[in-house]
Amino acid sequence: LYRPIELGKINVEDPDDWDVGDKKFSWLNESSTTMEDLNVRNNFYIDSNSGQILAKKLINGLYKLKFQIFDNHYQHMNSYGYGIGIIDEKFKAIKKD
């Protein structure tokens, strides 16, 4: 029904953090079967080439997104995490007299 919503890119602080093309982005503990990790992977997507984070569904809640980034040039792995909160506020009409 709806397209995924782009939330932003995973930032990597390393000597060559500008070279996104040399990096691969993935979930940390991708094989984890905890309910928290499964909810995150069901609601969010990571583009493994660009590091773009996308929301597949917008379901109210607080989510801890945990990533790993592999730098092909330096043959080095880093891990990062983000917290994301999704709150659905219904717009209310304000009537002025």
mmCIF file of C-alpha atoms in Angstrom:
data_model
loop_
_atom_site.group_PDB
_atom_site.id
_atom_site.type_symbol
_atom_site.label_atom_id
_atom_site.label_comp_id
_atom_site.label_asym_id
_atom_site.label_seq_id
_atom_site.Cartn_x
_atom_site.Cartn_y
_atom_site.Cartn_z
ATOM 1 C CA LEU A 1 0.000 0.000 0.000
ATOM 2 C CA TYR A 2 2.534 2.584 1.124
ATOM 3 C CA ARG A 3 6.158 3.067 0.204
ATOM 4 C CA PRO A 4 8.762 2.710 2.943
ATOM 5 C CA ILE A 5 9.638 6.014 4.624
ATOM 6 C CA GLU A 6 13.271 7.117 4.588
ATOM 7 C CA LEU A 7 14.408 7.972 8.108
ATOM 8 C CA GLY A 8 18.052 8.794 7.430
ATOM 9 C CA LYS A 9 21.427 7.176 6.956
ATOM 10 C CA ILE A 10 23.641 5.353 9.405
ATOM 11 C CA ASN A 11 26.557 7.633 10.260
ATOM 12 C CA VAL A 12 29.980 6.029 10.456
ATOM 13 C CA GLU A 13 32.871 7.755 12.183
ATOM 14 C CA ASP A 14 36.096 6.336 10.817
ATOM 15 C CA PRO A 15 39.140 7.632 8.897
ATOM 16 C CA ASP A 16 37.251 7.408 5.603
ATOM 17 C CA ASP A 17 33.632 7.869 6.667
ATOM 18 C CA TRP A 18 32.841 9.599 3.354
ATOM 19 C CA ASP A 19 33.364 6.405 1.302
ATOM 20 C CA VAL A 20 30.004 4.732 1.760
ATOM 21 C CA GLY A 21 30.715 2.580 -1.308
ATOM 22 C CA ASP A 22 33.397 0.637 0.607
ATOM 23 C CA LYS A 23 31.006 -0.261 3.428
ATOM 24 C CA LYS A 24 28.306 -2.872 3.978
ATOM 25 C CA PHE A 25 25.523 -2.192 6.475
ATOM 26 C CA SER A 26 23.521 -4.904 8.246
ATOM 27 C CA TRP A 27 21.650 -5.673 11.447
ATOM 28 C CA LEU A 28 23.755 -6.515 14.474
ATOM 29 C CA ASN A 29 22.886 -10.051 15.632
ATOM 30 C CA GLU A 30 20.860 -10.675 12.484
ATOM 31 C CA SER A 31 20.036 -14.198 13.648
ATOM 32 C CA SER A 32 18.602 -13.013 16.981
ATOM 33 C CA THR A 33 15.079 -14.262 17.621
ATOM 34 C CA THR A 34 14.182 -12.035 20.572
ATOM 35 C CA MET A 35 10.797 -10.354 20.197
ATOM 36 C CA GLU A 36 12.442 -6.923 20.334
ATOM 37 C CA ASP A 37 14.872 -7.709 17.481
ATOM 38 C CA LEU A 38 12.167 -9.381 15.380
ATOM 39 C CA ASN A 39 9.887 -6.333 15.778
ATOM 40 C CA VAL A 40 12.699 -4.047 14.640
ATOM 41 C CA ARG A 41 13.502 -6.168 11.587
ATOM 42 C CA ASN A 42 9.787 -6.434 10.695
ATOM 43 C CA ASN A 43 9.238 -2.666 10.910
ATOM 44 C CA PHE A 44 12.538 -1.312 9.557
ATOM 45 C CA TYR A 45 14.867 -2.009 6.658
ATOM 46 C CA ILE A 46 18.541 -1.162 6.094
ATOM 47 C CA ASP A 47 19.892 -0.656 2.585
ATOM 48 C CA SER A 48 23.091 -2.700 2.832
ATOM 49 C CA ASN A 49 24.910 -0.514 0.273
ATOM 50 C CA SER A 50 23.917 3.028 1.268
ATOM 51 C CA GLY A 51 23.161 2.661 4.983
ATOM 52 C CA GLN A 52 19.723 4.210 4.471
ATOM 53 C CA ILE A 53 17.237 3.309 7.224
ATOM 54 C CA LEU A 54 13.648 2.883 6.062
ATOM 55 C CA ALA A 55 10.458 2.330 8.034
ATOM 56 C CA LYS A 56 8.325 -0.394 6.444
ATOM 57 C CA LYS A 57 5.474 0.215 8.881
ATOM 58 C CA LEU A 58 4.835 3.046 11.306
ATOM 59 C CA ILE A 59 3.678 1.368 14.486
ATOM 60 C CA ASN A 60 3.715 3.314 17.744
ATOM 61 C CA GLY A 61 6.590 2.374 19.977
ATOM 62 C CA LEU A 62 10.202 2.822 20.949
ATOM 63 C CA TYR A 63 12.707 0.855 18.910
ATOM 64 C CA LYS A 64 16.393 0.151 19.433
ATOM 65 C CA LEU A 65 18.045 -0.333 16.048
ATOM 66 C CA LYS A 66 21.436 -2.046 16.235
ATOM 67 C CA PHE A 67 23.701 -2.087 13.191
ATOM 68 C CA GLN A 68 27.041 -3.412 12.124
ATOM 69 C CA ILE A 69 29.124 -1.766 9.437
ATOM 70 C CA PHE A 70 31.937 -3.542 7.649
ATOM 71 C CA ASP A 71 34.591 -1.368 5.979
ATOM 72 C CA ASN A 72 36.038 -3.303 3.033
ATOM 73 C CA HIS A 73 39.008 -0.935 2.646
ATOM 74 C CA TYR A 74 40.219 -1.257 6.253
ATOM 75 C CA GLN A 75 38.756 -4.750 6.808
ATOM 76 C CA HIS A 76 37.184 -3.461 10.011
ATOM 77 C CA MET A 77 33.767 -3.993 11.638
ATOM 78 C CA ASN A 78 31.991 -1.373 13.781
ATOM 79 C CA SER A 79 28.647 -1.514 15.519
ATOM 80 C CA TYR A 80 26.254 1.341 16.230
ATOM 81 C CA GLY A 81 22.794 1.782 17.623
ATOM 82 C CA TYR A 82 19.952 4.269 17.283
ATOM 83 C CA GLY A 83 16.812 4.761 19.282
ATOM 84 C CA ILE A 84 13.670 5.665 17.357
ATOM 85 C CA GLY A 85 10.305 6.619 18.802
ATOM 86 C CA ILE A 86 7.136 6.569 16.714
ATOM 87 C CA ILE A 87 4.087 8.342 18.081
ATOM 88 C CA ASP A 88 0.864 8.752 16.123
ATOM 89 C CA GLU A 89 -0.824 11.998 17.066
ATOM 90 C CA LYS A 90 -4.178 12.639 15.480
ATOM 91 C CA PHE A 91 -4.682 16.188 14.264
ATOM 92 C CA LYS A 92 -7.398 18.027 16.123
ATOM 93 C CA ALA A 93 -9.436 20.786 14.565
ATOM 94 C CA ILE A 94 -9.457 24.022 16.518
ATOM 95 C CA LYS A 95 -12.519 26.142 16.090
ATOM 96 C CA LYS A 96 -12.243 29.877 16.678
ATOM 97 C CA ASP A 97 -15.245 32.114 17.114
#
